[in-house]
């Protein structure tokens, strides 16, 4: 169910908790910092609830006005990202008329305190019942709910231009999820070059769940074929297993064009020391001697030969194993020489 109304969320947990994972678009206005939270937790265990609450109030009291002003100022200046999240509506007692939602870890004292303060100041808001913990349960359930026929995976050898095709399809209103964009990594050993830092695993999962929700389930969702690991992150296991069984659209690009694509995207503007570091990461796959040969070609300036060897001796061999398996399973439903018009026509007829 879609909200139909924009929602504003405020995360009152510590900045460390927020960095680990948060509802996408939420603004972090902490009620306590990590040290204060730890102090109150220890006090609660050693002396009980009453003294912990007293100490909490002592710490929070001087902050209340600045917390209130931060929320009001951010709301007035539209610094929030507006969300469309059905889970927020389901967990809020009230609703459609109240756009401001406050949450903490479990929907406990922190968010209740801030919610009460804001309501006292006539700033209408709701507490997210169950807090971020409940939201995370919702996120993980999303990955278990899809069937292979609800997904279509674009497949092809490394350098075939699959990501560019995804971007074009999304621009033409096809239901596309770019997993590499969500992960801030392009998948290969060179995949972190020119990419921002990767999000945490939790944040990657949260963003993916939101993308799935926003796209809906009217047509098959189009994704790029990936291994389960993208950089340091992993595609959630149930969702990856569904992707693995889904039908595949094969992009059949020439080796020469693939070399050119990789050269332009990764190699051309990347310093040699960074490229050399990435080659060394392939040593367990290629062996020390072949890595030495690749490094020699890289340093000699014969960069396209270097790229071609990496494709031939590593990535293409890895891909062929999965290609044969999918071919035997009847998953390859269409193959194209990267003809965009031809692919669009097939998608219109099939999806």
Short mmCIF file of C-alpha atoms in Angstrom, two decimals:
data_model
loop_
_atom_site.label_atom_id
_atom_site.label_comp_id
_atom_site.label_asym_id
_atom_site.label_seq_id
_atom_site.Cartn_x
_atom_site.Cartn_y
_atom_site.Cartn_z
CA UNK A 1 0.00 0.00 0.00
CA UNK A 2 1.35 3.41 -0.93
CA UNK A 3 0.97 6.28 1.53
CA UNK A 4 -0.40 8.74 -0.95
CA UNK A 5 0.93 11.48 1.35
CA UNK A 6 4.47 12.64 2.00
CA UNK A 7 5.94 11.87 5.40
CA UNK A 8 8.80 13.49 7.31
CA UNK A 9 10.86 11.32 9.64
CA UNK A 10 13.19 12.26 12.48
CA UNK A 11 15.62 9.73 13.92
CA UNK A 12 16.43 10.63 17.55
CA UNK A 13 18.98 7.84 18.06
CA UNK A 14 22.71 8.53 18.39
CA UNK A 15 24.71 9.50 15.33
CA UNK A 16 26.53 6.14 15.51
CA UNK A 17 23.24 4.22 15.42
CA UNK A 18 22.06 6.39 12.53
CA UNK A 19 25.25 5.74 10.53
CA UNK A 20 24.79 1.98 10.90
CA UNK A 21 21.38 2.22 9.25
CA UNK A 22 18.30 4.45 9.16
CA UNK A 23 15.06 4.95 7.30
CA UNK A 24 16.13 6.53 3.99
CA UNK A 25 15.51 10.27 4.08
CA UNK A 26 15.29 10.52 7.87
CA UNK A 27 17.02 13.44 9.57
CA UNK A 28 19.17 12.58 12.58
CA UNK A 29 18.57 14.83 15.60
CA UNK A 30 19.99 12.81 18.52
CA UNK A 31 18.46 13.01 21.96
CA UNK A 32 21.63 11.50 23.48
CA UNK A 33 25.14 10.92 22.23
CA UNK A 34 26.75 7.48 22.39
CA UNK A 35 28.53 8.11 25.72
CA UNK A 36 25.38 9.45 27.37
CA UNK A 37 23.33 6.51 26.12
CA UNK A 38 25.92 4.06 27.45
CA UNK A 39 26.03 5.83 30.83
CA UNK A 40 22.25 5.66 31.25
CA UNK A 41 22.20 2.01 30.17
CA UNK A 42 24.81 1.06 32.78
CA UNK A 43 22.99 3.07 35.45
CA UNK A 44 19.72 1.29 34.59
CA UNK A 45 21.33 -2.13 35.01
CA UNK A 46 23.12 -1.26 38.25
CA UNK A 47 20.59 0.92 40.08
CA UNK A 48 17.26 0.53 38.30
CA UNK A 49 14.85 2.53 36.18
CA UNK A 50 14.20 5.50 38.48
CA UNK A 51 17.81 6.67 38.82
CA UNK A 52 18.44 6.06 35.11
CA UNK A 53 15.44 8.23 34.21
CA UNK A 54 16.58 10.95 36.62
CA UNK A 55 20.03 11.01 35.02
CA UNK A 56 18.51 10.96 31.57
CA UNK A 57 16.36 13.98 32.34
CA UNK A 58 19.37 15.79 33.79
CA UNK A 59 21.29 15.21 30.54
CA UNK A 60 18.40 15.92 28.16
CA UNK A 61 16.94 18.97 29.91
CA UNK A 62 19.46 21.55 28.63
CA UNK A 63 19.11 20.17 25.08
CA UNK A 64 15.34 20.33 24.70
CA UNK A 65 15.08 23.78 23.20
CA UNK A 66 17.84 23.16 20.63
CA UNK A 67 16.25 19.82 19.65
CA UNK A 68 12.87 21.48 19.23
CA UNK A 69 14.35 24.33 17.16
CA UNK A 70 16.34 21.90 14.99
CA UNK A 71 13.17 20.00 14.08
CA UNK A 72 11.14 23.17 13.45
CA UNK A 73 13.92 24.82 11.42
CA UNK A 74 14.52 21.75 9.28
CA UNK A 75 10.81 21.31 8.67
CA UNK A 76 10.34 24.95 7.72
CA UNK A 77 13.31 24.91 5.33
CA UNK A 78 12.32 21.60 3.70
CA UNK A 79 15.59 19.87 4.57
CA UNK A 80 13.77 16.57 4.92
CA UNK A 81 13.53 14.07 2.11
CA UNK A 82 9.85 13.25 1.73
CA UNK A 83 9.03 9.58 1.89
CA UNK A 84 6.42 7.23 0.51
CA UNK A 85 6.53 4.43 3.02
CA UNK A 86 3.53 2.26 3.82
CA UNK A 87 5.15 0.86 6.96
CA UNK A 88 5.16 4.30 8.57
CA UNK A 89 1.42 4.63 8.14
CA UNK A 90 0.77 1.13 9.44
CA UNK A 91 2.80 1.74 12.59
CA UNK A 92 1.39 5.17 13.38
CA UNK A 93 -1.81 5.28 15.37
CA UNK A 94 -3.07 8.27 13.47
CA UNK A 95 -2.60 9.31 10.38
CA UNK A 96 -2.95 10.76 7.14
CA UNK A 97 -3.11 14.29 8.51
CA UNK A 98 0.10 14.08 10.54
CA UNK A 99 3.23 14.24 8.37
CA UNK A 100 5.90 14.23 11.11
CA UNK A 101 7.09 10.89 12.51
CA UNK A 102 9.63 10.39 15.29
CA UNK A 103 11.48 7.13 15.86
CA UNK A 104 14.23 5.58 17.97
CA UNK A 105 15.49 1.99 18.21
CA UNK A 106 12.40 0.20 19.58
CA UNK A 107 9.79 2.93 19.84
CA UNK A 108 10.75 3.46 23.46
CA UNK A 109 11.53 6.34 25.76
CA UNK A 110 13.65 8.45 23.41
CA UNK A 111 11.09 8.83 20.65
CA UNK A 112 8.19 8.95 23.15
CA UNK A 113 9.87 11.81 25.01
CA UNK A 114 10.49 13.86 21.86
CA UNK A 115 6.99 13.13 20.52
CA UNK A 116 5.42 14.31 23.78
CA UNK A 117 7.52 17.48 23.80
CA UNK A 118 6.61 18.35 20.21
CA UNK A 119 2.92 17.69 20.75
CA UNK A 120 3.05 19.88 23.88
CA UNK A 121 4.47 22.65 21.68
CA UNK A 122 1.56 22.15 19.23
CA UNK A 123 3.78 20.54 16.60
CA UNK A 124 1.67 17.51 15.74
CA UNK A 125 3.63 14.32 15.31
CA UNK A 126 3.51 10.57 15.87
CA UNK A 127 5.88 8.02 17.32
CA UNK A 128 6.77 5.12 15.04
CA UNK A 129 5.56 2.09 16.94
CA UNK A 130 8.31 -0.49 17.30
CA UNK A 131 10.86 2.03 16.04
CA UNK A 132 13.75 1.25 13.70
CA UNK A 133 13.79 -2.36 14.88
CA UNK A 134 10.27 -2.84 13.52
CA UNK A 135 11.22 -1.09 10.29
CA UNK A 136 14.15 -3.48 9.85
CA UNK A 137 11.84 -6.47 10.24
CA UNK A 138 9.68 -5.03 7.46
CA UNK A 139 12.76 -4.49 5.25
CA UNK A 140 13.96 -8.08 5.58
CA UNK A 141 10.50 -9.48 4.87
CA UNK A 142 10.39 -7.66 1.52
CA UNK A 143 13.24 -9.78 0.15
CA UNK A 144 11.36 -13.00 0.87
CA UNK A 145 8.20 -11.99 -0.98
CA UNK A 146 9.33 -12.00 -4.63
CA UNK A 147 9.05 -14.78 -7.20
CA UNK A 148 11.43 -15.30 -10.16
CA UNK A 149 8.74 -14.30 -12.69
CA UNK A 150 8.54 -10.84 -11.04
CA UNK A 151 12.14 -10.08 -12.02
CA UNK A 152 14.03 -9.80 -15.32
CA UNK A 153 17.83 -9.82 -15.18
CA UNK A 154 20.04 -8.20 -17.82
CA UNK A 155 23.04 -10.43 -18.27
CA UNK A 156 26.24 -10.37 -20.30
CA UNK A 157 30.01 -10.52 -20.13
CA UNK A 158 31.89 -7.85 -18.16
CA UNK A 159 32.02 -4.61 -20.15
CA UNK A 160 28.89 -5.29 -22.21
CA UNK A 161 27.26 -1.99 -21.25
CA UNK A 162 24.58 -3.46 -18.98
CA UNK A 163 24.58 -0.51 -16.57
CA UNK A 164 24.22 2.01 -19.40
CA UNK A 165 21.26 0.04 -20.72
CA UNK A 166 19.66 0.06 -17.26
CA UNK A 167 20.03 3.83 -17.05
CA UNK A 168 18.43 4.27 -20.48
CA UNK A 169 15.55 1.94 -19.60
CA UNK A 170 14.92 3.81 -16.34
CA UNK A 171 14.86 7.10 -18.23
CA UNK A 172 12.13 5.57 -20.40
CA UNK A 173 10.00 4.65 -17.38
CA UNK A 174 10.81 0.95 -17.19
CA UNK A 175 10.78 -0.47 -13.63
CA UNK A 176 14.53 -0.59 -13.02
CA UNK A 177 16.62 -1.09 -9.87
CA UNK A 178 20.34 -0.35 -10.19
CA UNK A 179 21.92 -2.48 -7.47
CA UNK A 180 25.39 -1.15 -8.21
CA UNK A 181 24.21 2.45 -7.74
CA UNK A 182 22.61 1.53 -4.40
CA UNK A 183 25.83 -0.24 -3.36
CA UNK A 184 28.16 2.54 -4.65
CA UNK A 185 30.26 -0.10 -6.38
CA UNK A 186 30.36 -1.44 -9.95
CA UNK A 187 30.96 -5.05 -9.01
CA UNK A 188 34.38 -5.88 -10.46
CA UNK A 189 37.80 -5.51 -8.85
CA UNK A 190 37.84 -1.99 -10.32
CA UNK A 191 34.30 -1.29 -9.11
CA UNK A 192 35.12 1.19 -6.34
CA UNK A 193 37.13 3.49 -8.61
CA UNK A 194 35.48 6.93 -8.82
CA UNK A 195 32.61 5.73 -6.61
CA UNK A 196 31.58 7.30 -3.29
CA UNK A 197 32.11 5.22 -0.12
CA UNK A 198 29.82 2.22 0.15
CA UNK A 199 26.87 2.40 2.54
CA UNK A 200 26.57 -0.03 5.43
CA UNK A 201 24.91 -3.39 4.78
CA UNK A 202 21.81 -2.24 6.66
CA UNK A 203 21.53 0.97 4.66
CA UNK A 204 21.97 -0.89 1.38
CA UNK A 205 19.12 -3.23 2.37
CA UNK A 206 16.93 -0.32 3.51
CA UNK A 207 17.42 1.53 0.22
CA UNK A 208 16.72 -1.62 -1.80
CA UNK A 209 13.50 -2.31 0.13
CA UNK A 210 12.33 1.27 -0.46
CA UNK A 211 13.12 1.01 -4.19
CA UNK A 212 11.11 -2.22 -4.43
CA UNK A 213 8.18 -0.60 -2.63
CA UNK A 214 8.21 2.52 -4.80
CA UNK A 215 8.36 0.56 -8.06
CA UNK A 216 5.44 -1.69 -7.20
CA UNK A 217 4.68 -5.05 -8.73
CA UNK A 218 2.79 -4.31 -11.94
CA UNK A 219 5.56 -5.35 -14.35
CA UNK A 220 8.73 -7.43 -13.96
CA UNK A 221 11.48 -5.41 -12.25
CA UNK A 222 14.61 -5.11 -14.39
CA UNK A 223 17.99 -5.58 -12.71
CA UNK A 224 21.57 -6.21 -13.76
CA UNK A 225 23.05 -9.65 -13.20
CA UNK A 226 25.41 -9.61 -10.24
CA UNK A 227 27.31 -11.98 -8.04
CA UNK A 228 25.91 -11.88 -4.52
CA UNK A 229 28.76 -9.70 -3.27
CA UNK A 230 29.05 -6.13 -4.56
CA UNK A 231 32.22 -4.71 -3.06
CA UNK A 232 31.91 -5.21 0.70
CA UNK A 233 28.14 -5.60 0.55
CA UNK A 234 25.91 -8.58 -0.13
CA UNK A 235 22.58 -8.76 -1.92
CA UNK A 236 20.11 -10.13 0.67
CA UNK A 237 20.16 -13.90 0.33
CA UNK A 238 16.43 -14.53 -0.36
CA UNK A 239 16.34 -11.79 -3.01
CA UNK A 240 19.57 -13.00 -4.62
CA UNK A 241 18.22 -16.54 -4.80
CA UNK A 242 15.12 -15.22 -6.56
CA UNK A 243 17.28 -13.21 -8.99
CA UNK A 244 19.34 -16.32 -9.65
CA UNK A 245 16.23 -18.17 -10.87
CA UNK A 246 14.79 -15.29 -12.90
CA UNK A 247 14.69 -15.03 -16.70
CA UNK A 248 17.69 -13.39 -18.38
CA UNK A 249 18.06 -10.93 -21.22
CA UNK A 250 21.53 -11.52 -22.70
CA UNK A 251 23.63 -8.63 -24.05
CA UNK A 252 26.06 -10.17 -26.54
CA UNK A 253 28.79 -7.56 -27.12
CA UNK A 254 32.07 -8.05 -29.00
CA UNK A 255 35.30 -8.41 -27.03
CA UNK A 256 36.78 -5.34 -28.73
CA UNK A 257 33.84 -3.18 -27.71
CA UNK A 258 33.94 -4.52 -24.16
CA UNK A 259 37.64 -3.68 -23.88
CA UNK A 260 36.87 -0.16 -25.12
CA UNK A 261 34.00 0.22 -22.62
CA UNK A 262 36.17 -0.81 -19.67
CA UNK A 263 39.06 1.35 -20.81
CA UNK A 264 36.80 4.42 -21.03
CA UNK A 265 34.90 3.76 -17.80
CA UNK A 266 37.64 2.59 -15.43
CA UNK A 267 41.13 2.73 -16.88
CA UNK A 268 41.57 5.91 -18.88
CA UNK A 269 41.53 8.40 -16.00
CA UNK A 270 42.76 6.14 -13.17
CA UNK A 271 46.37 6.42 -11.90
CA UNK A 272 48.50 3.34 -12.56
CA UNK A 273 49.25 2.75 -8.86
CA UNK A 274 45.53 2.35 -8.15
CA UNK A 275 45.10 -0.04 -11.09
CA UNK A 276 48.14 -2.03 -9.95
CA UNK A 277 46.65 -2.36 -6.47
CA UNK A 278 43.43 -3.77 -7.97
CA UNK A 279 45.38 -6.29 -10.09
CA UNK A 280 47.08 -7.62 -6.95
CA UNK A 281 43.63 -8.43 -5.56
CA UNK A 282 43.22 -10.94 -8.40
CA UNK A 283 46.32 -12.89 -7.37
CA UNK A 284 44.34 -15.66 -5.63
CA UNK A 285 42.40 -16.20 -8.88
CA UNK A 286 45.14 -15.73 -11.47
CA UNK A 287 48.30 -16.68 -9.60
CA UNK A 288 51.37 -14.59 -8.86
CA UNK A 289 53.10 -15.06 -12.21
CA UNK A 290 50.15 -13.98 -14.35
CA UNK A 291 49.61 -10.96 -12.11
CA UNK A 292 53.24 -9.99 -12.65
CA UNK A 293 52.73 -10.24 -16.41
CA UNK A 294 49.59 -8.07 -16.20
CA UNK A 295 51.42 -5.47 -14.14
CA UNK A 296 54.24 -5.41 -16.70
CA UNK A 297 51.74 -4.77 -19.50
CA UNK A 298 50.06 -2.07 -17.44
CA UNK A 299 53.34 -0.27 -16.73
CA UNK A 300 54.52 -0.63 -20.33
CA UNK A 301 51.51 1.42 -21.45
CA UNK A 302 49.84 -1.40 -23.38
CA UNK A 303 46.69 -0.85 -21.36
CA UNK A 304 44.11 -2.30 -23.74
CA UNK A 305 46.07 -5.55 -23.99
CA UNK A 306 46.10 -5.52 -20.18
CA UNK A 307 42.28 -5.14 -20.12
CA UNK A 308 41.80 -7.83 -22.75
CA UNK A 309 43.87 -10.32 -20.77
CA UNK A 310 41.94 -9.69 -17.56
CA UNK A 311 38.70 -10.34 -19.43
CA UNK A 312 39.94 -13.46 -21.21
CA UNK A 313 41.79 -14.99 -18.29
CA UNK A 314 39.42 -14.17 -15.44
CA UNK A 315 36.06 -12.47 -15.90
CA UNK A 316 34.95 -14.29 -19.05
CA UNK A 317 35.81 -17.68 -17.57
CA UNK A 318 33.82 -16.91 -14.42
CA UNK A 319 30.86 -15.69 -16.45
CA UNK A 320 30.84 -18.70 -18.79
CA UNK A 321 30.17 -21.04 -15.86
CA UNK A 322 27.00 -19.19 -14.89
CA UNK A 323 26.02 -18.69 -18.54
CA UNK A 324 26.08 -22.43 -19.25
CA UNK A 325 24.11 -23.15 -16.09
CA UNK A 326 21.41 -20.64 -17.01
CA UNK A 327 21.33 -21.86 -20.61
CA UNK A 328 20.76 -25.43 -19.40
CA UNK A 329 18.01 -24.19 -17.07
CA UNK A 330 16.22 -22.35 -19.91
CA UNK A 331 16.60 -18.96 -18.24
CA UNK A 332 18.00 -17.12 -21.29
CA UNK A 333 14.83 -15.77 -22.88
CA UNK A 334 16.35 -13.23 -25.27
CA UNK A 335 19.74 -12.31 -26.71
CA UNK A 336 20.73 -9.09 -28.47
CA UNK A 337 23.87 -7.55 -29.99
CA UNK A 338 23.21 -4.52 -27.78
CA UNK A 339 20.73 -3.05 -30.24
CA UNK A 340 18.82 -0.61 -28.05
CA UNK A 341 15.80 -0.31 -30.36
CA UNK A 342 15.55 -4.07 -30.71
CA UNK A 343 15.77 -4.52 -26.92
CA UNK A 344 13.12 -1.84 -26.29
CA UNK A 345 10.76 -3.48 -28.77
CA UNK A 346 11.22 -6.86 -27.09
CA UNK A 347 10.65 -5.38 -23.63
CA UNK A 348 7.47 -3.61 -24.75
CA UNK A 349 6.08 -6.86 -26.11
CA UNK A 350 7.24 -9.04 -23.23
CA UNK A 351 6.88 -6.82 -20.14
#
